[in-house]
Amino acid sequence: MTPVHEHTPHHGGSHGRHQEHDDSGQAEILDLDAEVLAEHIASITAWLPLKVEPRQIVDLGCGTGAGTFALLERFPEVHVTAVDASVGHLRLLREKACARGVSDRVRTVQADLDTSHWPDLGAPDLVWASASMHHMAHPDRALRSVYELLAPGGLFAVVELDGIPRFLPADAPEGRPGLEERAHRATDSFHAEHVPHRGADWGPMLAAAGFTVEDERTITVDIEGSRSEAIGRYARRSLQRLRGAAAPALSPEDLAALDELLDVDSPHSILRRDDLAVRTERTVWAARRT
């Protein structure tokens, strides 16, 4: 699921905003997101209100394949066309498909979905877009393109998130309580300018594009850090990305405290904390082409 997921302004390109250069740090955060949130991604694929099991799926803004592989596992006979702008992410996805023995069920397509002419993606029964739609420069046009792409009766699953997850308790770090929330607030104007559709209600836009919205679900994510050692690395990578946009608006004291959290050699490194958690929400819209 992706987005995808929007961990930073730069990460926005990983799932949907298709102009950034490939970045190993970006790929790592996508893989960590997939690992930490695997249970929640699986719960979404199990929830989808499908009338029949799909045979062809398109994963729009697939990143390194979190949604692609969840869908392949959920539907053992399905073939997935994974679409992204990043050549590097698609290469990693293909390598994973080979390692998992499912390369014959995956096709990768490099494309910029902000253009008005999409490549031939077949006539899928299901289109999956996780943390990618809010990065589209022209979401209304993109929604109409998905409608035209889907086979009649097909389903469009839009998965969106409420922003970068929170990881620290409110009273952390020592001496600078509330630092994480201040860092998030410091990026509000950046996101308002560069990703104005983040947090949007996609229901009315889907209806305007011709879809029938059949269901909507919000999933609350709250995963204790003890569940996985990957959560510390996920938190560090996410906060590194957040720092890039937040730094100009943070006080020198907050910036120093944030840098200490991000320093792997610091005794106060986020990797050494035992009080981390992953807290966020995901909303899913299931819309049908009638």
Short mmCIF file of N, CA and C in Angstrom, two decimals, residues 64 68-69 72 90-108:
data_model
loop_
_atom_site.label_atom_id
_atom_site.label_comp_id
_atom_site.label_asym_id
_atom_site.label_seq_id
_atom_site.Cartn_x
_atom_site.Cartn_y
_atom_site.Cartn_z
N THR A 64 7.66 0.35 -4.69
CA THR A 64 8.45 -0.88 -4.73
C THR A 64 7.61 -2.14 -4.56
N THR A 68 1.20 -4.38 -4.75
CA THR A 68 1.29 -5.43 -5.77
C THR A 68 1.40 -6.80 -5.13
N PHE A 69 2.30 -6.95 -4.18
CA PHE A 69 2.52 -8.28 -3.58
C PHE A 69 1.40 -8.67 -2.63
N LEU A 72 -1.23 -9.95 -5.02
CA LEU A 72 -0.85 -11.26 -5.56
C LEU A 72 -1.09 -12.36 -4.53
N LEU A 90 10.65 0.32 -10.04
CA LEU A 90 10.14 -0.80 -10.84
C LEU A 90 11.18 -1.92 -10.94
N ARG A 91 12.45 -1.56 -11.03
CA ARG A 91 13.50 -2.58 -11.06
C ARG A 91 13.50 -3.38 -9.76
N LEU A 92 13.39 -2.69 -8.62
CA LEU A 92 13.33 -3.39 -7.34
C LEU A 92 12.11 -4.29 -7.25
N LEU A 93 10.98 -3.81 -7.77
CA LEU A 93 9.76 -4.62 -7.75
C LEU A 93 9.95 -5.89 -8.56
N ARG A 94 10.57 -5.77 -9.74
CA ARG A 94 10.80 -6.97 -10.56
C ARG A 94 11.74 -7.95 -9.86
N GLU A 95 12.77 -7.41 -9.19
CA GLU A 95 13.69 -8.29 -8.46
C GLU A 95 12.96 -9.05 -7.35
N LYS A 96 12.08 -8.37 -6.65
CA LYS A 96 11.29 -9.03 -5.61
C LYS A 96 10.38 -10.09 -6.21
N ALA A 97 9.76 -9.78 -7.34
CA ALA A 97 8.86 -10.74 -8.00
C ALA A 97 9.62 -12.01 -8.38
N CYS A 98 10.83 -11.85 -8.88
CA CYS A 98 11.65 -13.01 -9.23
C CYS A 98 11.99 -13.82 -7.98
N ALA A 99 12.39 -13.11 -6.91
CA ALA A 99 12.78 -13.79 -5.67
C ALA A 99 11.62 -14.55 -5.06
N ARG A 100 10.41 -14.05 -5.27
CA ARG A 100 9.22 -14.69 -4.69
C ARG A 100 8.57 -15.69 -5.63
N GLY A 101 9.13 -15.82 -6.82
CA GLY A 101 8.61 -16.80 -7.77
C GLY A 101 7.30 -16.41 -8.42
N VAL A 102 7.04 -15.10 -8.54
CA VAL A 102 5.78 -14.65 -9.14
C VAL A 102 6.01 -13.73 -10.34
N SER A 103 7.21 -13.78 -10.90
CA SER A 103 7.51 -12.85 -12.00
C SER A 103 6.61 -13.05 -13.19
N ASP A 104 6.07 -14.26 -13.36
CA ASP A 104 5.18 -14.51 -14.49
C ASP A 104 3.80 -13.90 -14.29
N ARG A 105 3.55 -13.36 -13.09
CA ARG A 105 2.25 -12.76 -12.79
C ARG A 105 2.32 -11.24 -12.66
N VAL A 106 3.48 -10.66 -12.97
CA VAL A 106 3.69 -9.23 -12.80
C VAL A 106 4.23 -8.63 -14.09
N ARG A 107 3.62 -7.53 -14.51
CA ARG A 107 4.15 -6.72 -15.61
C ARG A 107 4.38 -5.32 -15.07
N THR A 108 5.54 -4.74 -15.35
CA THR A 108 5.82 -3.37 -14.90
C THR A 108 5.75 -2.42 -16.09
#
